PDB file of N, CA, C and O in Angstrom:
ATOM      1  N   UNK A  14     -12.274  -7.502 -27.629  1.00 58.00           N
ATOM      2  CA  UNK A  14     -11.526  -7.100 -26.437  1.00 58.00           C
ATOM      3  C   UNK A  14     -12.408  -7.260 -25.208  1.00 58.00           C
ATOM      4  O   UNK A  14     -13.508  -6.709 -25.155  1.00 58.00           O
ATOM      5  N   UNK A  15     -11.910  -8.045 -24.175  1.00 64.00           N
ATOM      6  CA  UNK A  15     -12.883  -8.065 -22.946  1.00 64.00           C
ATOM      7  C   UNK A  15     -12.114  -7.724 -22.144  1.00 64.00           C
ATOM      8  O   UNK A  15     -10.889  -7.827 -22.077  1.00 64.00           O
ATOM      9  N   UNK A  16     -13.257  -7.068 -21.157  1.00 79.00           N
ATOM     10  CA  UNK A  16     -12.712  -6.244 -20.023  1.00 79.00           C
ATOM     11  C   UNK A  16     -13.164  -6.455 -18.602  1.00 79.00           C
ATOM     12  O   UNK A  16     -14.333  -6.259 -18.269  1.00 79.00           O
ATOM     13  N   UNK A  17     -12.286  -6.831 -17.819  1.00 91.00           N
ATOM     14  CA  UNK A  17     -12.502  -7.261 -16.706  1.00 91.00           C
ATOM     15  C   UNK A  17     -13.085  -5.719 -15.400  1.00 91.00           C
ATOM     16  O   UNK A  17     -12.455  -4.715 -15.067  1.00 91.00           O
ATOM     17  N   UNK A  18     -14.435  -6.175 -15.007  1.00 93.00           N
ATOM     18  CA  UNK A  18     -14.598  -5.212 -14.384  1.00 93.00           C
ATOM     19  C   UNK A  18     -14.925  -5.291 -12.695  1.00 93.00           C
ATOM     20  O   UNK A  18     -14.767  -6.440 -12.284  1.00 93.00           O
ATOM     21  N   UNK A  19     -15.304  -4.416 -11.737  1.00 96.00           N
ATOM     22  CA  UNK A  19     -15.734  -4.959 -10.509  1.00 96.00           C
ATOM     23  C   UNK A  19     -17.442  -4.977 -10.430  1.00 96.00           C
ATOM     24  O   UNK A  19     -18.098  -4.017 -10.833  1.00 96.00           O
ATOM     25  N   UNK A  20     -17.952  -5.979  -9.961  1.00 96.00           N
ATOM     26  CA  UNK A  20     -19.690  -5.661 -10.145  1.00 96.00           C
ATOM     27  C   UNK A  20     -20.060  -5.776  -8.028  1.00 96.00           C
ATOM     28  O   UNK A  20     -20.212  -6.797  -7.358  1.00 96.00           O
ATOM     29  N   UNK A  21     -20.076  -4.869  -7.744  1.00 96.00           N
ATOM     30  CA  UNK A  21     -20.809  -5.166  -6.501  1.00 96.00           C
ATOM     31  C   UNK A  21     -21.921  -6.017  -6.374  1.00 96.00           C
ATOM     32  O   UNK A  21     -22.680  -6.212  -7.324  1.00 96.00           O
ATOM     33  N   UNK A  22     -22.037  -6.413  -5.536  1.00 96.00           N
ATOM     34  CA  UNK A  22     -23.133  -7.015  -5.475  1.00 96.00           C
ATOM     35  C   UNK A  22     -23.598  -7.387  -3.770  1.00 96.00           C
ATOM     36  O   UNK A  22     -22.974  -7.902  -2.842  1.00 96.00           O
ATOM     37  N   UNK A  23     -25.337  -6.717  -3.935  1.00 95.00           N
ATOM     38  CA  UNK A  23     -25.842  -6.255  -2.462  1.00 95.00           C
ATOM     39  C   UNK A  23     -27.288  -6.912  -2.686  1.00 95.00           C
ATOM     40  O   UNK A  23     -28.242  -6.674  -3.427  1.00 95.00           O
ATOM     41  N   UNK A  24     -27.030  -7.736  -1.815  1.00 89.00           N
ATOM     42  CA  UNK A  24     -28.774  -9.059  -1.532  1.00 89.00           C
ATOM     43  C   UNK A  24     -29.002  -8.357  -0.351  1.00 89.00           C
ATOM     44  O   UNK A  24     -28.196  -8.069   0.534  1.00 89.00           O
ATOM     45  N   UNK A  25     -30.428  -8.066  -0.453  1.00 83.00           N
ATOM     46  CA  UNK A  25     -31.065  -7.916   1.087  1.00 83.00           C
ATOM     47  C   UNK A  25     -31.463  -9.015   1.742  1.00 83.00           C
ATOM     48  O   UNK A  25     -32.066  -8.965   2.814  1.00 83.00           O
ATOM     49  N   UNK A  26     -31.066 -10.367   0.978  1.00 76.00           N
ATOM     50  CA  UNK A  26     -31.598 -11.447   1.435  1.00 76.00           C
ATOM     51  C   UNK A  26     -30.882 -12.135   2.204  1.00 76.00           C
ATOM     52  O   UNK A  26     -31.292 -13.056   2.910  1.00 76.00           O
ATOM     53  N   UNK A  27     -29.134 -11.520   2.078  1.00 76.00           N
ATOM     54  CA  UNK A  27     -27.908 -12.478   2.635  1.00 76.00           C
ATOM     55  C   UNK A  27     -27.837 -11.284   3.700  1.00 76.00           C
ATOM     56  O   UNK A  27     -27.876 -11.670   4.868  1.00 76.00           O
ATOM     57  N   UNK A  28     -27.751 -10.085   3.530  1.00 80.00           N
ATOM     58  CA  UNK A  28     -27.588  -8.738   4.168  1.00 80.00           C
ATOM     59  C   UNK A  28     -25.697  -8.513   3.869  1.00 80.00           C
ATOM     60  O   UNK A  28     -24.894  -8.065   4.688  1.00 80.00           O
ATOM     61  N   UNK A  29     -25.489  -8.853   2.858  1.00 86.00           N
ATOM     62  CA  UNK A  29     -24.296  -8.811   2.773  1.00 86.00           C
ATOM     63  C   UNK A  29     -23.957  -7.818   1.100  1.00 86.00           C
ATOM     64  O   UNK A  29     -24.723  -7.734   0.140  1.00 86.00           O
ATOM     65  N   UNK A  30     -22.913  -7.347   1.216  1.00 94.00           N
ATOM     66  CA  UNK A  30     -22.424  -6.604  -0.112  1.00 94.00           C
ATOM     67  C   UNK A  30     -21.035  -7.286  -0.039  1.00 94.00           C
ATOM     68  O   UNK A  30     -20.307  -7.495   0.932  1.00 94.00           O
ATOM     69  N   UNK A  31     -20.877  -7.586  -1.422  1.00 94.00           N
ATOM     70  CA  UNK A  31     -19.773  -8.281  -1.909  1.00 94.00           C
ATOM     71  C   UNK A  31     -19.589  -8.002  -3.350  1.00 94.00           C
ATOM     72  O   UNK A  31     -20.500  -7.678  -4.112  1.00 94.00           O
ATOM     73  N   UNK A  32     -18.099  -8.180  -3.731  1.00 95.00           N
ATOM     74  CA  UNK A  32     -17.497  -7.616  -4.705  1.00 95.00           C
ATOM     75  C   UNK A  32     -16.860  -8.755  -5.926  1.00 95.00           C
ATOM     76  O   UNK A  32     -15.931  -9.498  -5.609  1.00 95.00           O
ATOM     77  N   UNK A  33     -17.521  -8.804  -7.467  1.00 95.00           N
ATOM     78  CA  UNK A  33     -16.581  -9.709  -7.877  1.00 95.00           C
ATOM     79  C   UNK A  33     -16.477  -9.353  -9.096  1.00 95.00           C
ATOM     80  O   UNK A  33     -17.114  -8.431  -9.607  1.00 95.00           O
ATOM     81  N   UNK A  34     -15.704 -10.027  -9.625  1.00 96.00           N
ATOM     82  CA  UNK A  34     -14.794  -9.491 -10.648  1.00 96.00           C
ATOM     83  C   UNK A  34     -15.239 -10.255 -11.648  1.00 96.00           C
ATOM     84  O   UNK A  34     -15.437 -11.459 -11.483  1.00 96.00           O
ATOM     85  N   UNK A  35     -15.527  -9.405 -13.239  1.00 96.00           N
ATOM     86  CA  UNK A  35     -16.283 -10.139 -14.021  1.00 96.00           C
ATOM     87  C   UNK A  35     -16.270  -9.601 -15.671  1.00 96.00           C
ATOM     88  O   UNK A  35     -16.823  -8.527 -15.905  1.00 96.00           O
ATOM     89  N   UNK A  36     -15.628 -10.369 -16.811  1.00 95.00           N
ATOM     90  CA  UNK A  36     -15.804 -10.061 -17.687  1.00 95.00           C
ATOM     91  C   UNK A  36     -17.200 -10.265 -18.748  1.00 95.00           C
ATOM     92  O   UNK A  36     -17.418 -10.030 -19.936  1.00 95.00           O
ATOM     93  N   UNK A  37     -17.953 -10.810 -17.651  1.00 95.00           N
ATOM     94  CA  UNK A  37     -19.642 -11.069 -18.519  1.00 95.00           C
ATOM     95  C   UNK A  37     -20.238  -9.990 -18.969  1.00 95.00           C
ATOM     96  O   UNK A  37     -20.143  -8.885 -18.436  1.00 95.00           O
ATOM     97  N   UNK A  38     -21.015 -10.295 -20.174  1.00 94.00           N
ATOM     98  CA  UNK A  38     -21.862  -9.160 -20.687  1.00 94.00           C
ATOM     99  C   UNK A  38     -22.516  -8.917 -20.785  1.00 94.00           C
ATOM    100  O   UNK A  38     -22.694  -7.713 -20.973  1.00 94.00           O
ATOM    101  N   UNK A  39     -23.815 -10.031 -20.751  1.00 96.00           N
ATOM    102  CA  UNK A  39     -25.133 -10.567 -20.632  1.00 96.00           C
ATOM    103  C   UNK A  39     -25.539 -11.313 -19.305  1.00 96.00           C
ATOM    104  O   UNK A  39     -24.911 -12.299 -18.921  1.00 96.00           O
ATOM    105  N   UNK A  40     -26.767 -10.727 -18.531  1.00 96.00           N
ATOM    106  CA  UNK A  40     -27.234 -11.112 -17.369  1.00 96.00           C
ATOM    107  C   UNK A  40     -27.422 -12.567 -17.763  1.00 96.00           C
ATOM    108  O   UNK A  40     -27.793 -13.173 -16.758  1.00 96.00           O
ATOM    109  N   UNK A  41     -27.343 -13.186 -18.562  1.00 96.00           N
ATOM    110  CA  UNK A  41     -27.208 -14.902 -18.100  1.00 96.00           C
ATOM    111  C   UNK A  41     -25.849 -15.551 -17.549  1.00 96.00           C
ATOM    112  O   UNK A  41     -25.641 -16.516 -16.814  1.00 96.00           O
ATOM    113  N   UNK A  42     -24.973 -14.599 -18.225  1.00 95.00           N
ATOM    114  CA  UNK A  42     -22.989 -14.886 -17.945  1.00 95.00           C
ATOM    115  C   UNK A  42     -23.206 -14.546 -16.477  1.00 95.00           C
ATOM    116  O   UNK A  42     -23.388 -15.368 -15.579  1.00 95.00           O
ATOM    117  N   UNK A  43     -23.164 -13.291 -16.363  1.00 96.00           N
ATOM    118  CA  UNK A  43     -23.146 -13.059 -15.377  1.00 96.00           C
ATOM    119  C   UNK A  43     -23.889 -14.044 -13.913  1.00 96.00           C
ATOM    120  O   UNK A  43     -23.138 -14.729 -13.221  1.00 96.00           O
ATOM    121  N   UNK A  44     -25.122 -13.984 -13.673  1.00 94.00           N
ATOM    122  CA  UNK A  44     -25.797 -14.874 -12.889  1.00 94.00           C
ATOM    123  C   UNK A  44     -25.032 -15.988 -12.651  1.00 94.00           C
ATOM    124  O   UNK A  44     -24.885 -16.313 -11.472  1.00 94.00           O
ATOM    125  N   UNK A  45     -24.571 -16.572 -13.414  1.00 91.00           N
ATOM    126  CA  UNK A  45     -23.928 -17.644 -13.118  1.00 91.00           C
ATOM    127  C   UNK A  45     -22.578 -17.795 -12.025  1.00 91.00           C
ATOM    128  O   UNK A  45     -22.070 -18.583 -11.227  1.00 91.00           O
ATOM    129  N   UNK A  46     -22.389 -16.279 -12.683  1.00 93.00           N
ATOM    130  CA  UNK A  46     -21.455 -16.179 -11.628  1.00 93.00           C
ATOM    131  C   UNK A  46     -21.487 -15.910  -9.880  1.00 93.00           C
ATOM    132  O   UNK A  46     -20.824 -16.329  -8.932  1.00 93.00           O
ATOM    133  N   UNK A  47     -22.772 -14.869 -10.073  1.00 92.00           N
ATOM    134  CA  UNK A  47     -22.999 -14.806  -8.511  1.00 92.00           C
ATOM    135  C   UNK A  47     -24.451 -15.290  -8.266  1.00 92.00           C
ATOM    136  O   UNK A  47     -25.354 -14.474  -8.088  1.00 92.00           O
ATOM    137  N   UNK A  48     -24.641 -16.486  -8.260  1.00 88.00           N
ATOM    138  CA  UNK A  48     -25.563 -17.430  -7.952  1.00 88.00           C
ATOM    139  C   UNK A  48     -25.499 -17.804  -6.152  1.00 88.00           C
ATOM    140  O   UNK A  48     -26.517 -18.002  -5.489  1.00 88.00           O
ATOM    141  N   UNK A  49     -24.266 -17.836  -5.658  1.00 87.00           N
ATOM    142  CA  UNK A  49     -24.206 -17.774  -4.354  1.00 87.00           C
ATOM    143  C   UNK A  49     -24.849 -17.211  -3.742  1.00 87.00           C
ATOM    144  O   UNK A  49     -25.569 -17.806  -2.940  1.00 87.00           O
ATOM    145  N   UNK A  50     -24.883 -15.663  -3.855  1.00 86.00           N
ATOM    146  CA  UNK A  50     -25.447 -14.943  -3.364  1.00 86.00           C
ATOM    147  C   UNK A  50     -27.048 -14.584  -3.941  1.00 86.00           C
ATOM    148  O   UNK A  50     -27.542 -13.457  -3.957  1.00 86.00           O
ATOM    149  N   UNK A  51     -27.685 -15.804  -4.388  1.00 84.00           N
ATOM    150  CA  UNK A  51     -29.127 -15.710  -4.949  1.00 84.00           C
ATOM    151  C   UNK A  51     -29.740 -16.772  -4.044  1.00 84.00           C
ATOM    152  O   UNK A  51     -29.166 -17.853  -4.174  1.00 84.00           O
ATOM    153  N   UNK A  52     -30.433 -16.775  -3.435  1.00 79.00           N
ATOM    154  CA  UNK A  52     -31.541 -17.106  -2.550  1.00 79.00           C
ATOM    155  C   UNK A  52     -32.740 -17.588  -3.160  1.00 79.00           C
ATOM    156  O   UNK A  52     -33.750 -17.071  -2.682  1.00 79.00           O
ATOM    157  N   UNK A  53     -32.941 -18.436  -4.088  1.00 80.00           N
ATOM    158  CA  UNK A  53     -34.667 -18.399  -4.609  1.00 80.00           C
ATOM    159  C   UNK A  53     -34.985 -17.456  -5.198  1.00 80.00           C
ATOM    160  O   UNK A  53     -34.068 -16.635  -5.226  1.00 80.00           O
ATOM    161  N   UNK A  54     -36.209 -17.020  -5.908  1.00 85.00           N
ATOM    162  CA  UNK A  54     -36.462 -16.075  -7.307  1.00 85.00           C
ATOM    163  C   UNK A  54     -36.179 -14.738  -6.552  1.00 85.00           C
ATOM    164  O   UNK A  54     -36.824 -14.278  -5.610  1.00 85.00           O
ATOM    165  N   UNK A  55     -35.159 -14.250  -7.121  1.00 89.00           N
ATOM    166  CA  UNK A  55     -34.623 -12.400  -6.982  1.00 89.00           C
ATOM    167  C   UNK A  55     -35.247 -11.731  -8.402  1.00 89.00           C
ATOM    168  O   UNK A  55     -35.583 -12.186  -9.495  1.00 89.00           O
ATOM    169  N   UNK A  56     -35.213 -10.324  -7.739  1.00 93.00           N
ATOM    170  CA  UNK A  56     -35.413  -9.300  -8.633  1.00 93.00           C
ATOM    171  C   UNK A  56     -34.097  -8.604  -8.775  1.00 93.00           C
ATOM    172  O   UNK A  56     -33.440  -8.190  -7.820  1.00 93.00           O
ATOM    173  N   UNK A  57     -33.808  -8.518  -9.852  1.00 95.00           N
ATOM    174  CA  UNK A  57     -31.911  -8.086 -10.077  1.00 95.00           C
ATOM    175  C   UNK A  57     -32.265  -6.931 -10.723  1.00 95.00           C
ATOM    176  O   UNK A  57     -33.097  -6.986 -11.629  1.00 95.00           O
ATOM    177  N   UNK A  58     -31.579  -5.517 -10.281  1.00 96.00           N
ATOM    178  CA  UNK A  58     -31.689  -4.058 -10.236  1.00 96.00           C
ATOM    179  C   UNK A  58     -30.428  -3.535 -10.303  1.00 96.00           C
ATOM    180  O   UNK A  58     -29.736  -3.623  -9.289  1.00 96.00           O
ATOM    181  N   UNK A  59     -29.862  -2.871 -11.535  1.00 96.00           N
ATOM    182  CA  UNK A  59     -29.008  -2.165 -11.755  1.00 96.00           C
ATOM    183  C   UNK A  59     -28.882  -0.862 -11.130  1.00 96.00           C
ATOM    184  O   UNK A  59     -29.470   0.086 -11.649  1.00 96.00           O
ATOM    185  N   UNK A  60     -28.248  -0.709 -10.168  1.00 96.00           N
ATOM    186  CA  UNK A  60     -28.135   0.873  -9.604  1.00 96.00           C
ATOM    187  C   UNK A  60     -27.782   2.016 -10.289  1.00 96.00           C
ATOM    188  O   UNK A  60     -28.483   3.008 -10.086  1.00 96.00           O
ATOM    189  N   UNK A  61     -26.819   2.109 -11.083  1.00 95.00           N
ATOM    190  CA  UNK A  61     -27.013   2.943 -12.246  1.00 95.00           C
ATOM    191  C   UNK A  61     -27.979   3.552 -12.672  1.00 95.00           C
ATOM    192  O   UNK A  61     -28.497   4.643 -12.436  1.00 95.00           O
ATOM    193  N   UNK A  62     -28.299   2.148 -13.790  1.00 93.00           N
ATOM    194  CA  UNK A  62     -29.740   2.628 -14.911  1.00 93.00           C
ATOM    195  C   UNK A  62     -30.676   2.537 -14.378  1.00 93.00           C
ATOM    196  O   UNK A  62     -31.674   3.146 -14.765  1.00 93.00           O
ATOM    197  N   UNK A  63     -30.687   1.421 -12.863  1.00 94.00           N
ATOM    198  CA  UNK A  63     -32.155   1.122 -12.580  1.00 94.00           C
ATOM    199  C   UNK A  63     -33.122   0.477 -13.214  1.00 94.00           C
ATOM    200  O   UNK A  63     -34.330   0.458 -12.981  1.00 94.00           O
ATOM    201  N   UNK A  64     -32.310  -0.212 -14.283  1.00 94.00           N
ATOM    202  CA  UNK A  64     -32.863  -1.452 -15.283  1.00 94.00           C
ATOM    203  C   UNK A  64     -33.072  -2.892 -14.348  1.00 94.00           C
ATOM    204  O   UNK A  64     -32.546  -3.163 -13.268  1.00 94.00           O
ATOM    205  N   UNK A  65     -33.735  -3.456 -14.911  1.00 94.00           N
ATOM    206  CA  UNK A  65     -34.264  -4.431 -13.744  1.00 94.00           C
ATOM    207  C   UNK A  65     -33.460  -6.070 -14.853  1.00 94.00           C
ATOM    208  O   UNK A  65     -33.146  -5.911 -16.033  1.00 94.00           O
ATOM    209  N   UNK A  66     -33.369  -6.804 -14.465  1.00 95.00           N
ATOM    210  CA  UNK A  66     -32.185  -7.997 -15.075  1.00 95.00           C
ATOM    211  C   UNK A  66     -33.366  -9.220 -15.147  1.00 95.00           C
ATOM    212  O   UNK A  66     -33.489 -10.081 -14.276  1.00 95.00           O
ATOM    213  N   UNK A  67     -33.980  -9.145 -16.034  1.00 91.00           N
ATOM    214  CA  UNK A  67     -34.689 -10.680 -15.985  1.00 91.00           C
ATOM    215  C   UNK A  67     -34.676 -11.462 -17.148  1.00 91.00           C
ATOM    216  O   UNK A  67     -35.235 -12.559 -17.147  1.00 91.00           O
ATOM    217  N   UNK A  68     -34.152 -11.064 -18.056  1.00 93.00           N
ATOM    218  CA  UNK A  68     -33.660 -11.760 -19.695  1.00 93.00           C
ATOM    219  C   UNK A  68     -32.482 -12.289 -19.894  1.00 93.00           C
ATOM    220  O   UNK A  68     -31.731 -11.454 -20.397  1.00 93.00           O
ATOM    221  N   UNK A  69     -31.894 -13.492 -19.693  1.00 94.00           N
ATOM    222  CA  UNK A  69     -30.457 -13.734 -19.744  1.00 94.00           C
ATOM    223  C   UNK A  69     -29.813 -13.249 -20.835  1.00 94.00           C
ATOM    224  O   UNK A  69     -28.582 -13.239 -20.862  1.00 94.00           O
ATOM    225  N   UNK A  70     -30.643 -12.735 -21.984  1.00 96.00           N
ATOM    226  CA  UNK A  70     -29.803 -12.052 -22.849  1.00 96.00           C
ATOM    227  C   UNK A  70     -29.557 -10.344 -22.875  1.00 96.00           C
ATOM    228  O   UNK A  70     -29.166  -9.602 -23.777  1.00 96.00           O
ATOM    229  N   UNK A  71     -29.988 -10.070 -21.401  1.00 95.00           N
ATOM    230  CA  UNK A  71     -29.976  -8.478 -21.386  1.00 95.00           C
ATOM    231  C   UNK A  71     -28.304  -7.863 -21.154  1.00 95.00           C
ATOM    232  O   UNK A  71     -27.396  -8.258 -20.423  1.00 95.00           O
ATOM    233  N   UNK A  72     -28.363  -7.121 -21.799  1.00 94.00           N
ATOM    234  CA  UNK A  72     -26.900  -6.971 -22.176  1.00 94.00           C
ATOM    235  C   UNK A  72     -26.433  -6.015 -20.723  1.00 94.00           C
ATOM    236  O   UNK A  72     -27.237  -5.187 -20.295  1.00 94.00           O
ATOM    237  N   UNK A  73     -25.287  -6.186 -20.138  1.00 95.00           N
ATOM    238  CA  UNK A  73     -24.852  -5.150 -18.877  1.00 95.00           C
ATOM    239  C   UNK A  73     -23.919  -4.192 -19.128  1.00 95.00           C
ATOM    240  O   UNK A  73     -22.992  -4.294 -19.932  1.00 95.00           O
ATOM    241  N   UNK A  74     -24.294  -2.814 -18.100  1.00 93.00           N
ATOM    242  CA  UNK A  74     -23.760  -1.916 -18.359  1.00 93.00           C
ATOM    243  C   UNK A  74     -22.255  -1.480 -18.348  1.00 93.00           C
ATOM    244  O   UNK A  74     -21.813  -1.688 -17.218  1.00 93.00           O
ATOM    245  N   UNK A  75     -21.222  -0.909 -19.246  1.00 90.00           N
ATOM    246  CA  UNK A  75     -19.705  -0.781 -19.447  1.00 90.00           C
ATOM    247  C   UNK A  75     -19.100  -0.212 -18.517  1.00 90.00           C
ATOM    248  O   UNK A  75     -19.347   0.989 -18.409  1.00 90.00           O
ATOM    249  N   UNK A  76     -18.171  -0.782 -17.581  1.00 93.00           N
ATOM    250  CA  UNK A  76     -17.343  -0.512 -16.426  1.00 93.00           C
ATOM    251  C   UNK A  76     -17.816  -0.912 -15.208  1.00 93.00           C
ATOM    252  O   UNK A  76     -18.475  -1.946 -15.322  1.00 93.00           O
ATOM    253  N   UNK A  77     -17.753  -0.558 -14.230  1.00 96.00           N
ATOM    254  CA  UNK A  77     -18.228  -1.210 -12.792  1.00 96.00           C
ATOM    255  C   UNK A  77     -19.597  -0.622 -12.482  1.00 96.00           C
ATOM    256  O   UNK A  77     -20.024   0.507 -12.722  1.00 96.00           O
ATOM    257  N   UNK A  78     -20.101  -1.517 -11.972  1.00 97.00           N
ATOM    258  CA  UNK A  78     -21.473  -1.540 -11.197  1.00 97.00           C
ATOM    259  C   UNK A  78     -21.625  -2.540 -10.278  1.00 97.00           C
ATOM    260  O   UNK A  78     -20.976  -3.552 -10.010  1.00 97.00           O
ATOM    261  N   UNK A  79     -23.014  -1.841  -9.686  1.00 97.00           N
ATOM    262  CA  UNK A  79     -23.901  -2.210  -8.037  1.00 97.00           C
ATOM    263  C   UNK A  79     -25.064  -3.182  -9.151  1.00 97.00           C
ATOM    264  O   UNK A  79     -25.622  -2.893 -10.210  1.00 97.00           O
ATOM    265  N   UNK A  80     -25.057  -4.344  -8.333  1.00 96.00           N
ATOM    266  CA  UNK A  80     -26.304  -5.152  -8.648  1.00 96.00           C
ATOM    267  C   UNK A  80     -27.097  -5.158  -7.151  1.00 96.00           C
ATOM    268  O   UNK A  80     -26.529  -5.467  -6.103  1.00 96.00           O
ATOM    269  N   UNK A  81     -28.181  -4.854  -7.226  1.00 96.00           N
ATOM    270  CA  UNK A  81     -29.428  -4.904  -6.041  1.00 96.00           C
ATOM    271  C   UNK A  81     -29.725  -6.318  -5.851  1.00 96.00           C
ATOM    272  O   UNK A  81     -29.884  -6.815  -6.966  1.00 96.00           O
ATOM    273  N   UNK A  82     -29.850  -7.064  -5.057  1.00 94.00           N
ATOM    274  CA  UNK A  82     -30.563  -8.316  -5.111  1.00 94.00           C
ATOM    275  C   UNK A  82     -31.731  -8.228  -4.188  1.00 94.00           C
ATOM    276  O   UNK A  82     -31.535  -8.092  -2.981  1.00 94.00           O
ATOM    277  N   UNK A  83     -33.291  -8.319  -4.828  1.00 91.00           N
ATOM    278  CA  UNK A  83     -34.360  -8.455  -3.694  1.00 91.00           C
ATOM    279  C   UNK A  83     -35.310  -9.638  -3.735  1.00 91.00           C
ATOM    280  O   UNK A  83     -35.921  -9.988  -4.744  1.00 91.00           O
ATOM    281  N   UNK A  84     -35.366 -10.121  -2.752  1.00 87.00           N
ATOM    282  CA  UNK A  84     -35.984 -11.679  -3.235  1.00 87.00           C
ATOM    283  C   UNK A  84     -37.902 -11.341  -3.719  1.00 87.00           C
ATOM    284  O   UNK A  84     -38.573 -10.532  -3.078  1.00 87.00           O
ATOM    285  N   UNK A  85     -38.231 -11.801  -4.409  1.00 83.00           N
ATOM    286  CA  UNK A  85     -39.672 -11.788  -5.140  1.00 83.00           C
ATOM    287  C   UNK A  85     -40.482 -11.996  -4.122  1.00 83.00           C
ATOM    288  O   UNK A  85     -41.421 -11.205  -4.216  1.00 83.00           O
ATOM    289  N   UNK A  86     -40.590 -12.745  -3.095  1.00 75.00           N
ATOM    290  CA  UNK A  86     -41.494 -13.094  -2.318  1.00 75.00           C
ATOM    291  C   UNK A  86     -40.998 -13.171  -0.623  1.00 75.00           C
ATOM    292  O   UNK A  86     -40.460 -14.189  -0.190  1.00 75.00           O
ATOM    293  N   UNK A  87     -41.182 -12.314  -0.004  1.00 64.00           N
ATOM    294  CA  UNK A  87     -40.677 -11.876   1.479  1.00 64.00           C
ATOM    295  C   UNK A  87     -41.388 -12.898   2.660  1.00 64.00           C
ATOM    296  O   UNK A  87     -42.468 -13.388   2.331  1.00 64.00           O
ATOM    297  N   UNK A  88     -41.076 -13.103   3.448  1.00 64.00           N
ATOM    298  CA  UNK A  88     -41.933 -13.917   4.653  1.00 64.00           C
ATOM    299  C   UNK A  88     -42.931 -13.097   5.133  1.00 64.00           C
ATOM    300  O   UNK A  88     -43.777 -13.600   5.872  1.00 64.00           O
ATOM    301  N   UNK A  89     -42.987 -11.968   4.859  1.00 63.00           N
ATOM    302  CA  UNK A  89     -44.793 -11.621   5.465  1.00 63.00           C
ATOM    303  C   UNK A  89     -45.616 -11.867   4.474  1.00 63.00           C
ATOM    304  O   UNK A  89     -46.808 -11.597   4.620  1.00 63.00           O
ATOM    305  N   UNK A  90     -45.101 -12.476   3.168  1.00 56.00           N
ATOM    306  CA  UNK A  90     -46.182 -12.972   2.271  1.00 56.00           C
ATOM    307  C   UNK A  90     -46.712 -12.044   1.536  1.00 56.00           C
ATOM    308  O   UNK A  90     -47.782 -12.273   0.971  1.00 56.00           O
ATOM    309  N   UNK A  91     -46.077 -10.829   1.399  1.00 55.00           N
ATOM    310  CA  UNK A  91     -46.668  -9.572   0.364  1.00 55.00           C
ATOM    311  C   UNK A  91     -45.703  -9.660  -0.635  1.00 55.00           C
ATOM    312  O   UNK A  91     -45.752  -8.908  -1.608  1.00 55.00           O
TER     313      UNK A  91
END
């Protein structure tokens, strides 16, 4: 049974929060889907658990959620 859910999704890199709709289950399904809103190497942060997304086989959490997007490497170079 799959279940279609809403996953927010908030890049500090676009400065934008946006909303999409997604029956993926694993952070590799997923990504694929909101790749738009990925900028070069991100750090992907579950607001919830606060689990951090870097294994395409990491499994995602049941019903709606906030994905964090922060890019790895900032222009002041830290």
């Amino acid at each position: 049974f799959i279940t279609t859910r809403k996953v927010t999704v908030v890049s500090t890199a676009t400065g934008g929060k946006n909303e999409v709709l997604s029956s993926a289950t694993t952070w590799g399904e997923l990504k694929g889907q909101i790749s738009e809103y990925m900028t070069g190497e991100m750090k992907v942060t579950v607001r919830e658990t606060r689990n951090d997304l870097s294994n395409a086989d990491a499994i995602l959490p049941e019903g709606d959620f906030t994905l964090f997007l922060f890019p790895v490497k900032v222009k002041s170079g830290r």
